[in-house]
Short mmCIF file of C-alpha atoms and ligand atoms in Angstrom, two decimals:
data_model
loop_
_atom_site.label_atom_id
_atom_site.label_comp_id
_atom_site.label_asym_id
_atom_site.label_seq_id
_atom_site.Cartn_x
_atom_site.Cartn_y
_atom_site.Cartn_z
CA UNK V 226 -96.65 -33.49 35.04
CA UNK V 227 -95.07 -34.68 31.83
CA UNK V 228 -95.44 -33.65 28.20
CA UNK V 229 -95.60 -35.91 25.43
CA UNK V 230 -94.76 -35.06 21.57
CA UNK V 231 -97.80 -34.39 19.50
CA UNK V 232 -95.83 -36.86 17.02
CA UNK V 233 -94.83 -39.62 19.27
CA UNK V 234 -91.71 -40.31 18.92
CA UNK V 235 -90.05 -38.75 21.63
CA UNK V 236 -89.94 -39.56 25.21
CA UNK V 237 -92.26 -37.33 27.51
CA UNK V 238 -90.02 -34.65 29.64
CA UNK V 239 -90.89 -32.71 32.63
CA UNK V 240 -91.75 -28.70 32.15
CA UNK V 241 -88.12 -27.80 32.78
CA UNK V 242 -86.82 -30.15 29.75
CA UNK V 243 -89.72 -29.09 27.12
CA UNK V 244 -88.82 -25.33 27.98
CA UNK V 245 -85.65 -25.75 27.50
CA UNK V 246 -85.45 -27.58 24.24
CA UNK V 247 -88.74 -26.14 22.24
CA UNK V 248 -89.70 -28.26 20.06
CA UNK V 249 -89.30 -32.11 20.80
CA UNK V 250 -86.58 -34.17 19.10
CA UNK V 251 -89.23 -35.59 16.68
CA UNK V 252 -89.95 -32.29 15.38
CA UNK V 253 -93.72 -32.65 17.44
CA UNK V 254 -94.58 -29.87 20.00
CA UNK V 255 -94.93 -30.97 23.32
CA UNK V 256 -98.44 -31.44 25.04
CA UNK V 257 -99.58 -32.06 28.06
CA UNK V 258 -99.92 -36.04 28.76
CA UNK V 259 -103.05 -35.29 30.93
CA UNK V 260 -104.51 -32.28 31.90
CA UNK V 261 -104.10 -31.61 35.98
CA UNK V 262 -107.52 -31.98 37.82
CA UNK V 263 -107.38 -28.41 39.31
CA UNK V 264 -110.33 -27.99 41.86
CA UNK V 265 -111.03 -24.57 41.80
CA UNK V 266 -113.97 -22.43 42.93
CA UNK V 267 -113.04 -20.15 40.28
CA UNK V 268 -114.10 -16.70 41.65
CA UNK V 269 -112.80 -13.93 40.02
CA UNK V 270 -109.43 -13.15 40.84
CA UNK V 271 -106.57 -10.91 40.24
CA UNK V 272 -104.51 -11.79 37.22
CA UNK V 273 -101.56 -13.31 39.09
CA UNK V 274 -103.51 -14.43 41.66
CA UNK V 275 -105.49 -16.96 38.74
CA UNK V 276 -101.97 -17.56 37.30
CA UNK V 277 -101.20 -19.34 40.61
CA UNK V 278 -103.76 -21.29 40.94
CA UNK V 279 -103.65 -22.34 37.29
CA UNK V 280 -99.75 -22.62 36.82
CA UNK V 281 -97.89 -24.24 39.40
CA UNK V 282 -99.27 -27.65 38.76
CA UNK V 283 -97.69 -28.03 34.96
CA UNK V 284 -94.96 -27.48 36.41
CA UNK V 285 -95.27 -30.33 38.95
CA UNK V 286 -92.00 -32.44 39.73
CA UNK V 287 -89.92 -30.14 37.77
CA UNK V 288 -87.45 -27.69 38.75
CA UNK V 289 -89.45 -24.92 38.60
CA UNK V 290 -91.98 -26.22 40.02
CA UNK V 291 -91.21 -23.89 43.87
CA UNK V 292 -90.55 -20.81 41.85
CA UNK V 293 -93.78 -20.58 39.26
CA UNK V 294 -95.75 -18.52 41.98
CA UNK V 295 -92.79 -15.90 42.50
CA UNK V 296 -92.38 -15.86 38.46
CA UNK V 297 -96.18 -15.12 37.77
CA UNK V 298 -96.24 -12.23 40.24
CA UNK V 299 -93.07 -10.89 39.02
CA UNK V 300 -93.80 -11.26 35.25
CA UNK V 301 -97.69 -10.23 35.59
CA UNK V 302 -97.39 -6.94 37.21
CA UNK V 303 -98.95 -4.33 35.04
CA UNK V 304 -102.88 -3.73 34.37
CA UNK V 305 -105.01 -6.41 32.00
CA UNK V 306 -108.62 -4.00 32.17
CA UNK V 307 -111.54 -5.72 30.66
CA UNK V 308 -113.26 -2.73 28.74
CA UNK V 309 -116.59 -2.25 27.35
CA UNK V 310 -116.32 0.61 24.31
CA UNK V 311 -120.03 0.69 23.93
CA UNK V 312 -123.11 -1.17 25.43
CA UNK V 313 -124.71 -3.47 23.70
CA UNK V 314 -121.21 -4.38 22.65
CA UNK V 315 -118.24 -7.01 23.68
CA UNK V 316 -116.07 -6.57 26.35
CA UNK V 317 -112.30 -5.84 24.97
CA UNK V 318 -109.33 -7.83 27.45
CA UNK V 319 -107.03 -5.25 27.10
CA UNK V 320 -103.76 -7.27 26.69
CA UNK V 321 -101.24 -4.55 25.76
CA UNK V 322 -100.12 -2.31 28.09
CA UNK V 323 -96.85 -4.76 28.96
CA UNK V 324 -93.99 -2.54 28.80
CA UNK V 325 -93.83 -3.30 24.81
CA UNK V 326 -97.50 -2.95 23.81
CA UNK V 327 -98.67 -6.18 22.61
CA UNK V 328 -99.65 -9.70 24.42
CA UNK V 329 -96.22 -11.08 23.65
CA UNK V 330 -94.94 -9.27 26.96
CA UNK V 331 -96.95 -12.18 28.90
CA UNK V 332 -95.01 -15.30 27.29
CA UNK V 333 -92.11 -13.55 27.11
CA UNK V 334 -91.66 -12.56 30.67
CA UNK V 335 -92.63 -15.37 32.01
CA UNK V 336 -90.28 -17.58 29.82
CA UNK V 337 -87.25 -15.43 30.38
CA UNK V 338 -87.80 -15.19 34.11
CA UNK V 339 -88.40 -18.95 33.95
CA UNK V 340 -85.06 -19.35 32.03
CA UNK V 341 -82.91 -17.48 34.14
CA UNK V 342 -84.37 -19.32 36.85
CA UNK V 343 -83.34 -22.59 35.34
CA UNK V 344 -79.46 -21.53 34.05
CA UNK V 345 -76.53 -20.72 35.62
CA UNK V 346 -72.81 -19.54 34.71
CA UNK V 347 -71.81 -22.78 33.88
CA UNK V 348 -74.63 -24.03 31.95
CA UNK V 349 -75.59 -20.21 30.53
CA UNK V 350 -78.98 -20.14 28.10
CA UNK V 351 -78.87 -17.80 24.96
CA UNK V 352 -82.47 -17.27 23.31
CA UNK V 353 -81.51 -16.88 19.77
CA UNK V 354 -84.56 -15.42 17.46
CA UNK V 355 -85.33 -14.22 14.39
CA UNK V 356 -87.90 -11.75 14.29
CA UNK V 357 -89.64 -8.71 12.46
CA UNK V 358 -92.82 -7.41 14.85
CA UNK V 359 -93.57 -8.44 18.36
CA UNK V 360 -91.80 -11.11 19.72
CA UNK V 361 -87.99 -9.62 19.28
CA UNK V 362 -89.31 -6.23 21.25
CA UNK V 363 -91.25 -8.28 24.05
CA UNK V 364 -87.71 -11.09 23.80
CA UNK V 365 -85.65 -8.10 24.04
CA UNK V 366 -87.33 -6.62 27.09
CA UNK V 367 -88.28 -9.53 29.24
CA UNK V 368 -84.43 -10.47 28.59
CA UNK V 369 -83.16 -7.17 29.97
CA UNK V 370 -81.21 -7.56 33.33
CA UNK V 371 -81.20 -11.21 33.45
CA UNK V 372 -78.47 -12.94 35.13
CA UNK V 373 -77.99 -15.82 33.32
CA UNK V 374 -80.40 -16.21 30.55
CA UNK V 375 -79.54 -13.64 27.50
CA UNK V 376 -81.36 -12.77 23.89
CA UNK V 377 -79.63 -12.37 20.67
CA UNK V 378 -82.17 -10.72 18.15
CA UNK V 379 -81.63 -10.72 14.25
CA UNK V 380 -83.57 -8.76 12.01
CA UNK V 381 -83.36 -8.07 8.26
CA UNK V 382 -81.79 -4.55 7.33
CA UNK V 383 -84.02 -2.21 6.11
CA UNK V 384 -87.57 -4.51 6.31
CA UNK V 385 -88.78 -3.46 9.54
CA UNK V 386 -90.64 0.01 10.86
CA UNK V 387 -88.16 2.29 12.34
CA UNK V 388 -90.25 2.13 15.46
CA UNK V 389 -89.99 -1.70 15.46
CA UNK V 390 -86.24 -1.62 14.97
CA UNK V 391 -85.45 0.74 17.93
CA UNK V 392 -87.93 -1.56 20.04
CA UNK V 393 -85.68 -4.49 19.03
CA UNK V 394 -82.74 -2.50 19.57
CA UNK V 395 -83.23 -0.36 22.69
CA UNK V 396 -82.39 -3.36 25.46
CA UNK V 397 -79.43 -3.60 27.36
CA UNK V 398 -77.33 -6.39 28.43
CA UNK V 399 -77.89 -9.73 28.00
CA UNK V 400 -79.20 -8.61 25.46
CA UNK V 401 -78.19 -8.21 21.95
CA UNK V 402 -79.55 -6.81 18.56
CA UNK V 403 -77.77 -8.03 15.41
CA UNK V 404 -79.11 -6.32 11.86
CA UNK V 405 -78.53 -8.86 9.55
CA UNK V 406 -77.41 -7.56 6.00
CA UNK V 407 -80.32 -10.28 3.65
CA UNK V 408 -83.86 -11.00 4.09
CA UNK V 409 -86.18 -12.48 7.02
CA UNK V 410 -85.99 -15.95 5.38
CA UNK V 411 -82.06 -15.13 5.50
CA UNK V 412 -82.38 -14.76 9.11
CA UNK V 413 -84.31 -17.49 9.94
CA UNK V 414 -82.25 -19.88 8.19
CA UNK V 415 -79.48 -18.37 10.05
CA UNK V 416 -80.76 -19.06 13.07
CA UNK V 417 -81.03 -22.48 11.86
CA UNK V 418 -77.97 -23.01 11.08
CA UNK V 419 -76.69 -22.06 14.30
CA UNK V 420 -78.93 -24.55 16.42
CA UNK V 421 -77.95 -27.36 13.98
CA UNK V 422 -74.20 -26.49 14.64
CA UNK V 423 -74.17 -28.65 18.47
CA UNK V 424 -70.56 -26.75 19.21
CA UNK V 425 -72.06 -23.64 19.04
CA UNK V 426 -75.25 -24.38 20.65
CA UNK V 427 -73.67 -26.13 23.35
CA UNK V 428 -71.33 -23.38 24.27
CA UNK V 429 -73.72 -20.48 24.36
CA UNK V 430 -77.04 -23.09 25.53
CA UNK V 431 -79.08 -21.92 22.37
CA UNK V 432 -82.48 -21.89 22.50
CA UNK V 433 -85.31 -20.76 21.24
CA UNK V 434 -88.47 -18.34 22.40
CA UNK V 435 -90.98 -18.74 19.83
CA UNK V 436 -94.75 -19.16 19.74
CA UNK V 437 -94.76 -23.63 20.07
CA UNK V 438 -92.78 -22.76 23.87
CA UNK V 439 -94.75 -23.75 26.52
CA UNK V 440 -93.37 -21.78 28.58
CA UNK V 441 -95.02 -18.96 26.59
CA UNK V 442 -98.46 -20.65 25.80
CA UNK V 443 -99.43 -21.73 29.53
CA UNK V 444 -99.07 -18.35 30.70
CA UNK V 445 -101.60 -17.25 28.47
CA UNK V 446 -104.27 -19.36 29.76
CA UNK V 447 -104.00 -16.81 32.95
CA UNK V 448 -105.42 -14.03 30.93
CA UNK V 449 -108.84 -15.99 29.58
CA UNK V 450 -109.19 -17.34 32.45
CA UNK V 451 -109.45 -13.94 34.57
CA UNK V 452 -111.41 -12.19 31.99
CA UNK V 453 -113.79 -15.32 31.78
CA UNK V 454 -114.31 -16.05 35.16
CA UNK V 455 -115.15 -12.41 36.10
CA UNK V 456 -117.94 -11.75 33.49
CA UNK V 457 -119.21 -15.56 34.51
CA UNK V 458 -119.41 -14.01 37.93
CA UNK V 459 -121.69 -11.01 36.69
CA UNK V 460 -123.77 -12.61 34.36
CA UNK V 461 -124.06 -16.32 35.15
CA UNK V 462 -123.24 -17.22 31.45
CA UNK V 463 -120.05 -18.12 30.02
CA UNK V 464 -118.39 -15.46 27.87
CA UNK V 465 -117.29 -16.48 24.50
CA UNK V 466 -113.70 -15.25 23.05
CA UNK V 467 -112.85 -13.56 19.88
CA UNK V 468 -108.75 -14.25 19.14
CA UNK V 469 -106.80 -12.60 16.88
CA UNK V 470 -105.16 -15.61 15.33
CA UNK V 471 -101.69 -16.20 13.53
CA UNK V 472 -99.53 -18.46 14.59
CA UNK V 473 -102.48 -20.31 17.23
CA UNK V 474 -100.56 -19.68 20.57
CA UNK V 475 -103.05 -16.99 21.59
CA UNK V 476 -105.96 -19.51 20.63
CA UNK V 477 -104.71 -22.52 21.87
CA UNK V 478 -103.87 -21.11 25.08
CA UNK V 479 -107.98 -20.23 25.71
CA UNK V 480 -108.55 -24.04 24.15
CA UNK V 481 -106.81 -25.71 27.14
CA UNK V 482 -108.00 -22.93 29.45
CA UNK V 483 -111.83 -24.22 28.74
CA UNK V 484 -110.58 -28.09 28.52
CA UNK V 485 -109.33 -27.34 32.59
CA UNK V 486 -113.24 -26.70 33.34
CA UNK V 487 -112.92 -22.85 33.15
CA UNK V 488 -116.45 -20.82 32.51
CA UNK V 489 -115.48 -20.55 29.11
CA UNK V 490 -118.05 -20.44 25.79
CA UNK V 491 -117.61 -20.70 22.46
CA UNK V 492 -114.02 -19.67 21.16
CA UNK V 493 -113.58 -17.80 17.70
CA UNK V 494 -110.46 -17.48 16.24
CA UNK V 495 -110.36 -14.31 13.73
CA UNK V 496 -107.67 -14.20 11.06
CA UNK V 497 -106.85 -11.87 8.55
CA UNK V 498 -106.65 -12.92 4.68
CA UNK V 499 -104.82 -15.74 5.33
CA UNK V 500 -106.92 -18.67 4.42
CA UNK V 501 -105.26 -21.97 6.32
CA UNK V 502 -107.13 -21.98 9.15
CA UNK V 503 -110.34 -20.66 7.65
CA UNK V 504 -109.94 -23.68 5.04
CA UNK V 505 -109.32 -26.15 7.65
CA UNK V 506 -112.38 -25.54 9.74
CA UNK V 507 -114.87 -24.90 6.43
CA UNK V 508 -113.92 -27.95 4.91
CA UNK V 509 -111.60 -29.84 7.08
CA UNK V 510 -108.37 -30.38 4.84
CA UNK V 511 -104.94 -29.05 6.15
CA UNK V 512 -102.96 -27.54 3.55
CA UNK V 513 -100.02 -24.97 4.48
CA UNK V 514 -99.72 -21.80 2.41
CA UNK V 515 -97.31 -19.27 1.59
CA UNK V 516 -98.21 -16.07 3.94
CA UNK V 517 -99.73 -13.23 2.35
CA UNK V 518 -99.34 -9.67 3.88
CA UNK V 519 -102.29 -7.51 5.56
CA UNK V 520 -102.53 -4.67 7.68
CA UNK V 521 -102.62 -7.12 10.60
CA UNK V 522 -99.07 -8.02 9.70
CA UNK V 523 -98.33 -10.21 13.14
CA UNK V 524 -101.02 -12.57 11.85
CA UNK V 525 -99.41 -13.46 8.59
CA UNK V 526 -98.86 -16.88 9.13
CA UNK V 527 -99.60 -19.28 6.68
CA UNK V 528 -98.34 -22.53 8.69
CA UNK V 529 -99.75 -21.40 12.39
CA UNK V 530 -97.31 -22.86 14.00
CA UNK V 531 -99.64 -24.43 16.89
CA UNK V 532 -101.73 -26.29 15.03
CA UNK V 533 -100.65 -29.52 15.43
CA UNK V 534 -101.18 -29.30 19.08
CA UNK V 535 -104.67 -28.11 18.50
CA UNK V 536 -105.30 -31.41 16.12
CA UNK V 537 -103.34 -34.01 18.74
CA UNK V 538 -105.44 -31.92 21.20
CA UNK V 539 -108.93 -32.94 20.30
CA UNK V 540 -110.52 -30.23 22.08
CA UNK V 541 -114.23 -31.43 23.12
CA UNK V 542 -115.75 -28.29 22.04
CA UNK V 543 -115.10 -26.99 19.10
CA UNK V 544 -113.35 -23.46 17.73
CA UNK V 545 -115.05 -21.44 14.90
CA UNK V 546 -112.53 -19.63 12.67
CA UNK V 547 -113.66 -16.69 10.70
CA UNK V 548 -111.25 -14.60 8.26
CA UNK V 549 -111.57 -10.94 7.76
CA UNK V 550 -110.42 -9.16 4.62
CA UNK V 551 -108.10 -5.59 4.89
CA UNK V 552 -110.68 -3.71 3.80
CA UNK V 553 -113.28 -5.02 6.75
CA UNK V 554 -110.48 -4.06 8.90
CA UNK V 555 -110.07 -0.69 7.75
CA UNK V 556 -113.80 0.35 8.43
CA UNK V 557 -114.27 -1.73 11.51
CA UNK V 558 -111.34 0.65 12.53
CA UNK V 559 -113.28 3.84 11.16
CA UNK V 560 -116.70 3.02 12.19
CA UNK V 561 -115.35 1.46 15.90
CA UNK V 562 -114.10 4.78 16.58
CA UNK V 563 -117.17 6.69 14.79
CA UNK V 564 -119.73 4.51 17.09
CA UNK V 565 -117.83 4.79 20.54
CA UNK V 566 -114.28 6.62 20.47
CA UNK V 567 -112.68 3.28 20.72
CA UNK V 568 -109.36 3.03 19.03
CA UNK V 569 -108.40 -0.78 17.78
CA UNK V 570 -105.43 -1.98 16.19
CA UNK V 571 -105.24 -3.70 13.28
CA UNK V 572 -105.11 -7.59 14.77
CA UNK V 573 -107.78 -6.70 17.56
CA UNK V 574 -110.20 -4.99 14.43
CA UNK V 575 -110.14 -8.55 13.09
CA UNK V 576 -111.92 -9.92 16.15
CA UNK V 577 -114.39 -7.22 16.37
CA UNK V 578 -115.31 -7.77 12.21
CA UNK V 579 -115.46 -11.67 13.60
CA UNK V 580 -117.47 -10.67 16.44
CA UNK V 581 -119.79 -8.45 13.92
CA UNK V 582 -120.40 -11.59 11.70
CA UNK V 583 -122.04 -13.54 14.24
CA UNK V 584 -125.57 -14.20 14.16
CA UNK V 585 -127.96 -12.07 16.30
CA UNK V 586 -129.18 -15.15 18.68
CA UNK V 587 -125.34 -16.45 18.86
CA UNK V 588 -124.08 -12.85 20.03
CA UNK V 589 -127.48 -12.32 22.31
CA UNK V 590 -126.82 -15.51 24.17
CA UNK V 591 -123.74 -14.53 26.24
CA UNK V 592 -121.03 -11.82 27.07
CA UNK V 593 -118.50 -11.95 24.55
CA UNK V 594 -114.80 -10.90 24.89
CA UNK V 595 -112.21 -9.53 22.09
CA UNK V 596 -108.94 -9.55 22.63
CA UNK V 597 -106.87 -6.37 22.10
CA UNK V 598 -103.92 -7.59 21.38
CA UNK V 599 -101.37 -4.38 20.39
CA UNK V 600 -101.86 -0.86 21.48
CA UNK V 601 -102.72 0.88 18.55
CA UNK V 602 -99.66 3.14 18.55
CA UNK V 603 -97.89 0.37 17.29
CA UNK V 604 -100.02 0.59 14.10
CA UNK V 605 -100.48 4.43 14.23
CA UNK V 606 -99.43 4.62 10.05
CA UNK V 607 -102.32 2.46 9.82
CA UNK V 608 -104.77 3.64 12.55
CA UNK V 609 -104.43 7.68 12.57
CA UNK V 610 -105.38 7.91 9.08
CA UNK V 611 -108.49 6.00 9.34
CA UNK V 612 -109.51 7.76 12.27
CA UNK V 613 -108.52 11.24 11.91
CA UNK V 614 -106.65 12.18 14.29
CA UNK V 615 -103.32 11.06 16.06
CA UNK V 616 -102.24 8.67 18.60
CA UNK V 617 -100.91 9.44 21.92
CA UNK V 618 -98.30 6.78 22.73
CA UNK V 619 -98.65 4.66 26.38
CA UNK V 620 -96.31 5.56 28.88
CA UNK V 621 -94.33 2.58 28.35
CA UNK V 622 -93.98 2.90 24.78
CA UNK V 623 -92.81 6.95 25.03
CA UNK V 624 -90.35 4.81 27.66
CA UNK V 625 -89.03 2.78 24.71
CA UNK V 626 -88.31 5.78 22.16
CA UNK V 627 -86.56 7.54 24.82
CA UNK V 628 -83.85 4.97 24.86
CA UNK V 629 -80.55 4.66 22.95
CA UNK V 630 -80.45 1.74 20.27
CA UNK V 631 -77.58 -0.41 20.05
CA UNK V 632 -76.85 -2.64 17.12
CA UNK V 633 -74.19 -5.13 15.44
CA UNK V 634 -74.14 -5.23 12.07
CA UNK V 635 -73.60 -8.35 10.03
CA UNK V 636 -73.43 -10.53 7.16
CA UNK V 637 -76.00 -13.78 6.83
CA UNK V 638 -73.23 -16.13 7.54
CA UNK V 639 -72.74 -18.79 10.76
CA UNK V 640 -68.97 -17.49 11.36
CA UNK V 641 -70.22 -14.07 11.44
CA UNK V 642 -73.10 -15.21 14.09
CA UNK V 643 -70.29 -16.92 15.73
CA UNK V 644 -67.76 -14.34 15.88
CA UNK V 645 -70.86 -12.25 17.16
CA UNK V 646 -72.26 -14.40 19.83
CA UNK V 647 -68.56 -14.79 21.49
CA UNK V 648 -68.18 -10.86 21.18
C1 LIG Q 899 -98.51 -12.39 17.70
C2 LIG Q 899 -99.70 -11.53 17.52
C3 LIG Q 899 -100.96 -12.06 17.17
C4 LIG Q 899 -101.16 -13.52 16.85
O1 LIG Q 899 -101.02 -14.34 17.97
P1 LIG Q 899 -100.79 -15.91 17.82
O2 LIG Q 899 -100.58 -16.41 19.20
O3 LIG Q 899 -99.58 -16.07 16.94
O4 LIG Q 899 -102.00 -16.47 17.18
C5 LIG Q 899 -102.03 -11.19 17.10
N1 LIG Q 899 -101.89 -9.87 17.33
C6 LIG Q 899 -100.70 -9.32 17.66
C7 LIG Q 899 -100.61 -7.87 17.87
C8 LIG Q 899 -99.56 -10.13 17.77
O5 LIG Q 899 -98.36 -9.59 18.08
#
């Protein structure tokens, strides 16, 4: 199986060589050339049972290729319930009770353990991100007692929760959390900086984790694909999906999910105020914004980063995008809860207003499934208020508080990074 660049201009690598490097040298995102004729009976199926019947084939005539089975099993071990809050309703796919509360813990594991599959002490990898909400807690943890494949987090001082802080700073070796004394631009640039410097980046193998990895987005076909296959199996129609949207990994991942032949409807993607997406599908221009910030704060994304694979893509059928204001996501909260004692977050209220906005005939044709995508004790100075009363945190995330945090502290300068990363 080999990827090509969505921009052309760089030669097509195996799965091993597009995880490792990210993005392609040509700045595209890598794609698959052709899609793997899977013949599947599809039956429902546990989730890392699908994942192994889905995975292993992208990852044909790479190194991985032997190990994708044991990696799904290992990284997929914790429950993905499909839940129905009230009836007539959707069905919510559950998608946060990873040890860090939100759907990044399926990319994430599965990348890391894929990583430290793929290094070794001569040829070490260091995942060096940037990050202010889920990704640098799910990084952080799926990093955690690696061998050979480590995480070095920066954050911007005093511009994150104090919950999200002590999630990015509660994981122990290989991995580290750097508080960085500027902004999140600061950071990011930062992190720039030290990919563009090849001394550096050779010496530690720097790489990256974010959402354009495929070795986070095809893992998150597994997901869809369970959910869809086992309400296709009670109802004989195929369940459409409501997806929180930012950055389009999420989305894209149910796209090529569907394009394999899974029992798959229509797909919504449901953003927040942001407008790019929402522009592109009502009148079919592109045009990148500056983010604004909502209560769904993982979704501000004004440049989803996916989207060009979703235009080189093609898809056959087509994805409706529908954006939801703060205020619609305040009372869907209130009135969720009112209706059925269902408590959403923030992102995951966005797909039930979406879901709400449908027509009557286009809602009454099939199932439909949301997608929950944070617990919503991660949102609780959001959530509680609305519905009036507190929020009992998950196991797992009373886990995370319990820990001792352990920072660096620097300034936004390369020799500082430097001096850190070699500490
Ligand atoms: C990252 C995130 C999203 C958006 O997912 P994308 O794959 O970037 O579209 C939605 N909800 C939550 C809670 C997230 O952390």
């Amino acid at each position: 199986m080999l990827y090509r660049s969505t921009r052309g201009a760089s030669p097509s690598v195996l799965a091993d060589k597009a995880l490792r490097a990210g993005a392609a040298p040509d700045g595209g995102l890598y794609l698959p050339d052709a899609l793997p004729a899977l013949e599947l009976d599809q039956s429902p199926a546990s989730l890392s049972e699908v994942a192994r019947q889905l995975l292993p084939a992208f990852f044909a005539d790479s190194a991985l290729v032997g190990a994708v089975g044991e990696i799904c099993d290992s990284a997929f071990n914790f429950p993905v319930p499909v839940v129905r809050p009230g009836d007539p309703g959707p069905h919510v796919l559950e998608l946060f009770h990873g040890p860090t509360g939100a759907f990044k813990d399926f990319g994430a594991r599965f990348l890391f353990r894929a990583f430290d599959r793929m290094a070794d002490a001569n040829d070490p990898i260091t995942v060096l991100a940037a990050t202010s909400g889920d990704t640098g807690g799910a990084v952080g943890c799926a990093a955690e007692g690696n061998t050979n494949a480590g995480a070095v987090i920066l954050f911007p001082k005093g511009r994150i929760s104090p919950f999200q802080e002590h999630q990015l700073c509660c994981w122990e070796t290989p991995v580290r959390a750097l508080r960085v004394d500027a902004d999140f631009d600061a950071c990011q640039t930062l992190v720039k900086q030290a990919f563009q410097d090849k001394g550096l980046s050779r010496q530690f193998g720097l790489t990256s984790a974010n959402s354009i990895s495929i070795g986070r987005l095809l893992p998150q076909m597994s997901y869809w694909v369970m959910a869809a296959r086992k309400l296709f199996a009670d109802t004989g129609e195929k369940p459409g999906l409501v997806i929180p949207t930012g950055n389009l990994g999420n989305g894209f991942a149910a796209v090529l999910a569907r394009a394999l032949g899974e029992p798959i409807g229509p797909i919504v993607l449901a953003t927040n105020a942001n407008r790019t997406l929402h522009d592109w599908f009502t009148d079919g221009a592109y045009k990148a914004r500056a983010s604004v910030a909502t209560l769904a704060n993982a979704m501000d994304v004004g440049a989803p980063s996916n989207f060009e694979r979703l235009q080189a893509f093609e898809p056959s059928a087509p994805v409706a995008v529908l954006r939801v204001s703060d205020a619609e996501i305040r009372s869907a909260i209130t009135q969720l809860h009112e209706r059925t004692g269902y408590v959403a977050c923030p992102h995951t209220a966005t797909a039930f207003v979406a879901h709400e906005r449908l027509s009557d005939s286009v809602r009454g044709q099939r199932p439909w499934v949301i997608g929950a995508t944070a617990h919503p004790y991660k949102f609780r100075e959001t959530v509680e208020p609305l519905i009036g009363r507190s929020i009992t945190p998950p196991a797992a995330l009373a886990a995370v508080l319990e820990r001792p945090a352990l920072v660096g502290d620097i300034p936004a300068r390369l020799d500082a990074l430097a001096t850190a990363l070699a500490g």
